[in-house]
Amino acid sequence: MQILLISQGIPTFKEQLLENTTSVLYGQNPNTTTVPVYAHVTQCGHKHFHVSYWLFFPFSQGKPICTLDMGLLGPLPLPVFNNRCFGTLKEFGSHVGDWEHMSLMFNGYDEPEEMYVSVHDAGAFYRVRSKSRKFVFNRQEVRKGFLQKPKFPEVVHLTDEGNHPVLFAAKGSHGLWTAPGKHKYVRIPRLYDDSGYGFPWKTWLKVEVLNSSKKLPIWMQYYGKWGNQRSKCHPLSKMGLQICQFTDGPTGIPMKQHDFRCHNATN
């Protein structure tokens, strides 16, 4: 089972990053070419396995935050009144390279039992309801940090043909949501993802399977970061708060934790 991904499109990048017209930063358009997704399969036993579908985006656009310059103390976030910023808008969190994913758990049947959808440093678990042809919200987690508190949509709908879950990639950040709309995911400062009906990415048309029990491609042996080093960081970053205009690029698939464990499988 693969997903239908609705993307809000590619954001406008910094000119210095796009001098080379063949740069990977331009990405590929699913409307004009077949873009691959990577299915990382972990076998747990006979018909018991979980699979994570990884999607690579060349760039992740940060979020504009209204700030007040406090000199040596750095920028202070300000609230926005009536959509107006009475300070200076600064963009935080941009980085080159962006891995996003969702996962499915199979427990002895042809259809998945559970789905996990990842959004930034949080995620939601959904249980399948075959008769109603949808996944229903079960629980959520925050993998890192304490300021993230997203509110996840209640259901994941399937396509009319093929029973593919429909997900929406947020504009710029590519966080995966199960419904279109404006989604708050950080409390302080308030950060939102916008997702909607952009152009469809039919991920099932080109799936490259990465099976942990078989030989993996050489790029899966890379344990570095798929992007830039962080820069233009807030002075408080020295105390552990990673607030940077340009954050570190992400680690690759081998460095990611699994959303499901094999002991979750029913023997």
CSV table of C-alpha atoms in Angstrom, one decimal:
chain,number,residue,atom,x,y,z
A,1,MET,CA,0.0,0.0,0.0
A,2,GLN,CA,1.4,3.4,-1.0
A,3,ILE,CA,0.2,6.9,-0.4
A,4,LEU,CA,-1.2,9.6,-2.6
A,5,LEU,CA,0.6,12.8,-1.6
A,6,ILE,CA,-0.8,16.2,-2.3
A,7,SER,CA,2.0,18.8,-2.4
A,8,GLN,CA,1.7,22.5,-2.0
A,9,GLY,CA,4.6,23.1,-4.4
A,10,ILE,CA,8.2,24.1,-4.2
A,11,PRO,CA,9.0,27.3,-2.3
A,12,THR,CA,11.2,30.2,-3.6
A,13,PHE,CA,14.8,29.4,-2.7
A,14,LYS,CA,17.7,31.8,-2.1
A,15,GLU,CA,19.2,32.8,-5.4
A,16,GLN,CA,22.8,31.8,-4.5
A,17,LEU,CA,21.5,28.2,-4.0
A,18,LEU,CA,20.1,28.1,-7.5
A,19,GLU,CA,22.8,29.4,-9.8
A,20,ASN,CA,23.2,25.9,-11.3
A,21,THR,CA,20.0,25.2,-13.3
A,22,THR,CA,20.6,21.4,-13.0
A,23,SER,CA,20.9,21.6,-9.2
A,24,VAL,CA,19.2,19.0,-7.1
A,25,LEU,CA,17.6,21.9,-5.2
A,26,TYR,CA,15.2,22.3,-8.1
A,27,GLY,CA,13.8,18.9,-7.3
A,28,GLN,CA,11.5,17.0,-9.7
A,29,ASN,CA,7.9,17.7,-10.6
A,30,PRO,CA,5.6,14.6,-10.1
A,31,ASN,CA,3.3,16.1,-12.8
A,32,THR,CA,6.0,15.7,-15.4
A,33,THR,CA,8.2,12.8,-14.2
A,34,THR,CA,8.0,9.7,-12.0
A,35,VAL,CA,9.6,10.6,-8.7
A,36,PRO,CA,10.8,7.7,-6.5
A,37,VAL,CA,9.9,7.0,-2.9
A,38,TYR,CA,11.9,4.6,-0.8
A,39,ALA,CA,10.1,1.8,1.0
A,40,HIS,CA,12.3,0.6,3.9
A,41,VAL,CA,11.0,-2.9,4.9
A,42,THR,CA,11.8,-4.6,8.2
A,43,GLN,CA,10.8,-8.3,8.4
A,44,CYS,CA,9.5,-9.5,11.8
A,45,GLY,CA,8.2,-13.0,10.8
A,46,HIS,CA,5.9,-14.7,8.4
A,47,LYS,CA,3.6,-11.9,7.1
A,48,HIS,CA,4.6,-9.7,10.0
A,49,PHE,CA,6.6,-6.7,9.0
A,50,HIS,CA,6.6,-2.9,9.0
A,51,VAL,CA,7.5,-0.6,6.2
A,52,SER,CA,8.4,3.1,6.2
A,53,TYR,CA,7.9,5.1,3.0
A,54,TRP,CA,10.6,7.8,2.8
A,55,LEU,CA,10.2,10.9,0.6
A,56,PHE,CA,13.1,13.2,-0.2
A,57,PHE,CA,12.7,17.0,-0.7
A,58,PRO,CA,15.7,19.1,-1.8
A,59,PHE,CA,15.0,22.0,0.6
A,60,SER,CA,12.9,22.8,3.6
A,61,GLN,CA,11.6,26.4,3.9
A,62,GLY,CA,11.7,27.9,7.4
A,63,LYS,CA,8.9,29.8,9.1
A,64,PRO,CA,8.7,33.6,9.4
A,65,ILE,CA,8.6,34.8,13.0
A,66,CYS,CA,7.9,38.3,14.2
A,67,THR,CA,10.9,39.4,16.3
A,68,LEU,CA,12.3,42.4,18.2
A,69,ASP,CA,16.1,42.8,18.0
A,70,MET,CA,17.5,42.7,21.6
A,71,GLY,CA,21.1,43.3,20.6
A,72,LEU,CA,23.5,40.8,22.3
A,73,LEU,CA,20.5,38.8,23.6
A,74,GLY,CA,19.3,38.2,20.0
A,75,PRO,CA,15.8,38.4,18.5
A,76,LEU,CA,12.9,38.1,20.8
A,77,PRO,CA,9.7,36.6,19.4
A,78,LEU,CA,6.7,38.9,19.3
A,79,PRO,CA,3.0,38.1,19.0
A,80,VAL,CA,1.3,39.1,15.8
A,81,PHE,CA,-1.8,41.3,16.0
A,82,ASN,CA,-4.4,41.2,13.2
A,83,ASN,CA,-1.9,39.5,11.0
A,84,ARG,CA,0.5,42.5,11.5
A,85,CYS,CA,4.1,42.2,12.8
A,86,PHE,CA,5.2,45.3,14.7
A,87,GLY,CA,8.8,44.2,14.8
A,88,THR,CA,10.9,42.5,12.1
A,89,LEU,CA,10.0,39.3,10.3
A,90,LYS,CA,12.8,36.8,10.3
A,91,GLU,CA,12.8,33.3,8.8
A,92,PHE,CA,14.0,30.5,11.0
A,93,GLY,CA,14.5,26.8,10.4
A,94,SER,CA,15.4,26.6,6.7
A,95,HIS,CA,17.8,23.8,5.6
A,96,VAL,CA,19.0,21.9,2.5
A,97,GLY,CA,17.7,18.3,2.3
A,98,ASP,CA,14.5,17.1,3.9
A,99,TRP,CA,13.4,13.5,4.6
A,100,GLU,CA,9.7,12.9,5.4
A,101,HIS,CA,8.0,9.6,6.0
A,102,MET,CA,5.0,7.6,7.0
A,103,SER,CA,4.9,3.9,8.1
A,104,LEU,CA,2.6,0.9,8.0
A,105,MET,CA,2.5,-2.1,10.3
A,106,PHE,CA,1.4,-5.5,8.9
A,107,ASN,CA,0.4,-8.2,11.4
A,108,GLY,CA,-0.3,-11.3,9.3
A,109,TYR,CA,-2.8,-9.9,6.9
A,110,ASP,CA,-2.6,-8.4,3.4
A,111,GLU,CA,-3.9,-5.0,4.7
A,112,PRO,CA,-2.0,-2.9,7.3
A,113,GLU,CA,-3.2,-2.8,10.8
A,114,GLU,CA,-1.8,0.5,11.8
A,115,MET,CA,-0.3,3.6,10.2
A,116,TYR,CA,2.1,6.2,11.6
A,117,VAL,CA,2.3,9.7,10.0
A,118,SER,CA,5.4,11.9,10.9
A,119,VAL,CA,5.1,15.7,11.3
A,120,HIS,CA,8.3,17.5,12.2
A,121,ASP,CA,9.4,16.1,15.6
A,122,ALA,CA,6.0,14.5,16.3
A,123,GLY,CA,3.8,11.9,14.9
A,124,ALA,CA,0.4,10.2,15.0
A,125,PHE,CA,-0.7,6.6,15.0
A,126,TYR,CA,-3.9,5.6,13.1
A,127,ARG,CA,-5.8,2.3,13.3
A,128,VAL,CA,-7.4,0.9,10.1
A,129,ARG,CA,-11.2,0.5,9.8
A,130,SER,CA,-11.5,-1.6,6.7
A,131,LYS,CA,-15.3,-1.5,6.5
A,132,SER,CA,-15.4,2.3,6.4
A,133,ARG,CA,-12.3,2.5,4.2
A,134,LYS,CA,-10.3,4.9,6.4
A,135,PHE,CA,-7.7,5.1,9.2
A,136,VAL,CA,-8.8,6.6,12.5
A,137,PHE,CA,-6.6,8.5,14.9
A,138,ASN,CA,-5.5,6.5,17.9
A,139,ARG,CA,-2.7,8.3,19.7
A,140,GLN,CA,0.2,10.7,19.2
A,141,GLU,CA,3.8,11.3,20.4
A,142,VAL,CA,6.4,14.0,20.5
A,143,ARG,CA,9.8,12.5,19.6
A,144,LYS,CA,11.9,15.5,20.5
A,145,GLY,CA,11.4,18.8,22.4
A,146,PHE,CA,8.5,20.0,24.6
A,147,LEU,CA,7.1,23.0,22.7
A,148,GLN,CA,5.6,20.9,19.9
A,149,LYS,CA,1.9,20.0,20.5
A,150,PRO,CA,0.2,19.4,17.2
A,151,LYS,CA,-3.4,18.7,16.8
A,152,PHE,CA,-3.8,15.8,14.3
A,153,PRO,CA,-6.9,15.3,12.1
A,154,GLU,CA,-9.1,12.4,13.2
A,155,VAL,CA,-9.1,10.3,10.0
A,156,VAL,CA,-7.0,9.4,7.0
A,157,HIS,CA,-9.1,8.9,3.8
A,158,LEU,CA,-8.3,6.5,1.0
A,159,THR,CA,-8.3,6.9,-2.7
A,160,ASP,CA,-11.4,5.6,-4.6
A,161,GLU,CA,-9.1,3.3,-6.6
A,162,GLY,CA,-6.3,1.3,-5.1
A,163,ASN,CA,-7.1,2.1,-1.4
A,164,HIS,CA,-4.1,4.4,-1.1
A,165,PRO,CA,-4.0,6.7,2.0
A,166,VAL,CA,-4.1,10.4,1.1
A,167,LEU,CA,-1.6,12.7,2.8
A,168,PHE,CA,-0.9,16.4,2.3
A,169,ALA,CA,2.7,17.8,2.3
A,170,ALA,CA,2.8,21.2,3.9
A,171,LYS,CA,3.9,24.2,1.9
A,172,GLY,CA,7.6,24.7,2.3
A,173,SER,CA,8.2,22.5,5.3
A,174,HIS,CA,6.7,19.3,3.8
A,175,GLY,CA,5.3,18.0,7.1
A,176,LEU,CA,2.8,15.3,6.3
A,177,TRP,CA,-0.8,15.9,7.4
A,178,THR,CA,-3.8,13.7,6.9
A,179,ALA,CA,-6.1,16.6,5.9
A,180,PRO,CA,-5.8,20.0,4.2
A,181,GLY,CA,-5.9,23.1,6.3
A,182,LYS,CA,-3.8,25.3,8.7
A,183,HIS,CA,-2.2,23.1,11.4
A,184,LYS,CA,-0.6,24.5,14.5
A,185,TYR,CA,2.3,22.3,15.7
A,186,VAL,CA,4.4,24.6,18.0
A,187,ARG,CA,3.0,26.6,20.9
A,188,ILE,CA,5.7,29.2,21.5
A,189,PRO,CA,6.2,30.9,19.1
A,190,ARG,CA,3.1,29.8,17.3
A,191,LEU,CA,4.1,27.9,14.2
A,192,TYR,CA,1.7,26.6,11.6
A,193,ASP,CA,1.8,24.3,8.5
A,194,ASP,CA,-0.4,25.1,5.6
A,195,SER,CA,-1.5,22.1,3.4
A,196,GLY,CA,-4.0,21.9,0.6
A,197,TYR,CA,-4.9,20.5,-2.8
A,198,GLY,CA,-1.8,21.3,-4.8
A,199,PHE,CA,-0.6,18.7,-7.4
A,200,PRO,CA,-0.8,15.0,-6.7
A,201,TRP,CA,2.3,12.7,-6.2
A,202,LYS,CA,1.2,9.2,-7.0
A,203,THR,CA,3.9,7.5,-5.0
A,204,TRP,CA,3.0,4.0,-5.9
A,205,LEU,CA,4.2,4.6,-9.5
A,206,LYS,CA,7.9,4.3,-8.5
A,207,VAL,CA,8.7,2.6,-5.3
A,208,GLU,CA,12.3,1.5,-4.6
A,209,VAL,CA,12.3,-1.2,-2.0
A,210,LEU,CA,15.0,-1.2,0.7
A,211,ASN,CA,14.9,-4.5,2.5
A,212,SER,CA,16.9,-4.7,5.7
A,213,SER,CA,17.4,-8.4,5.2
A,214,LYS,CA,19.0,-7.9,1.8
A,215,LYS,CA,21.9,-5.9,0.4
A,216,LEU,CA,21.2,-2.1,0.5
A,217,PRO,CA,22.4,0.5,-2.0
A,218,ILE,CA,25.6,2.3,-1.1
A,219,TRP,CA,23.9,5.6,-0.3
A,220,MET,CA,22.1,3.8,2.6
A,221,GLN,CA,25.6,3.4,4.2
A,222,TYR,CA,26.0,7.2,4.5
A,223,TYR,CA,25.7,8.3,8.2
A,224,GLY,CA,26.3,12.0,7.8
A,225,LYS,CA,23.8,14.8,7.2
A,226,TRP,CA,22.0,15.4,4.0
A,227,GLY,CA,22.5,19.2,3.9
A,228,ASN,CA,24.1,22.3,5.3
A,229,GLN,CA,25.5,23.0,8.8
A,230,ARG,CA,23.5,25.3,11.0
A,231,SER,CA,24.3,29.0,10.9
A,232,LYS,CA,22.9,32.4,12.0
A,233,CYS,CA,21.9,30.9,15.3
A,234,HIS,CA,20.3,32.7,18.3
A,235,PRO,CA,22.7,33.4,21.2
A,236,LEU,CA,20.7,31.1,23.4
A,237,SER,CA,21.6,28.2,21.0
A,238,LYS,CA,24.9,27.9,23.0
A,239,MET,CA,22.7,26.8,26.0
A,240,GLY,CA,21.1,24.0,24.0
A,241,LEU,CA,18.2,25.9,22.3
A,242,GLN,CA,18.6,25.2,18.6
A,243,ILE,CA,17.1,28.4,17.2
A,244,CYS,CA,18.8,29.1,13.9
A,245,GLN,CA,17.9,30.8,10.7
A,246,PHE,CA,19.6,27.9,8.9
A,247,THR,CA,19.4,24.6,10.8
A,248,ASP,CA,21.4,21.4,10.2
A,249,GLY,CA,20.4,19.3,7.3
A,250,PRO,CA,18.7,16.0,8.3
A,251,THR,CA,20.3,12.6,8.9
A,252,GLY,CA,19.6,9.9,6.5
A,253,ILE,CA,17.3,6.8,6.7
A,254,PRO,CA,19.8,4.5,8.5
A,255,MET,CA,20.0,7.0,11.4
A,256,LYS,CA,16.2,7.2,11.9
A,257,GLN,CA,14.3,5.3,14.6
A,258,HIS,CA,11.6,2.9,13.6
A,259,ASP,CA,8.0,3.9,14.3
A,260,PHE,CA,7.0,0.3,15.0
A,261,ARG,CA,8.9,-2.6,16.6
A,262,CYS,CA,8.8,-6.2,15.7
A,263,HIS,CA,7.6,-7.2,19.2
A,264,ASN,CA,4.4,-5.3,18.3
A,265,ALA,CA,3.6,-8.1,15.8
A,266,THR,CA,1.1,-10.7,16.9
A,267,ASN,CA,2.7,-14.2,16.8
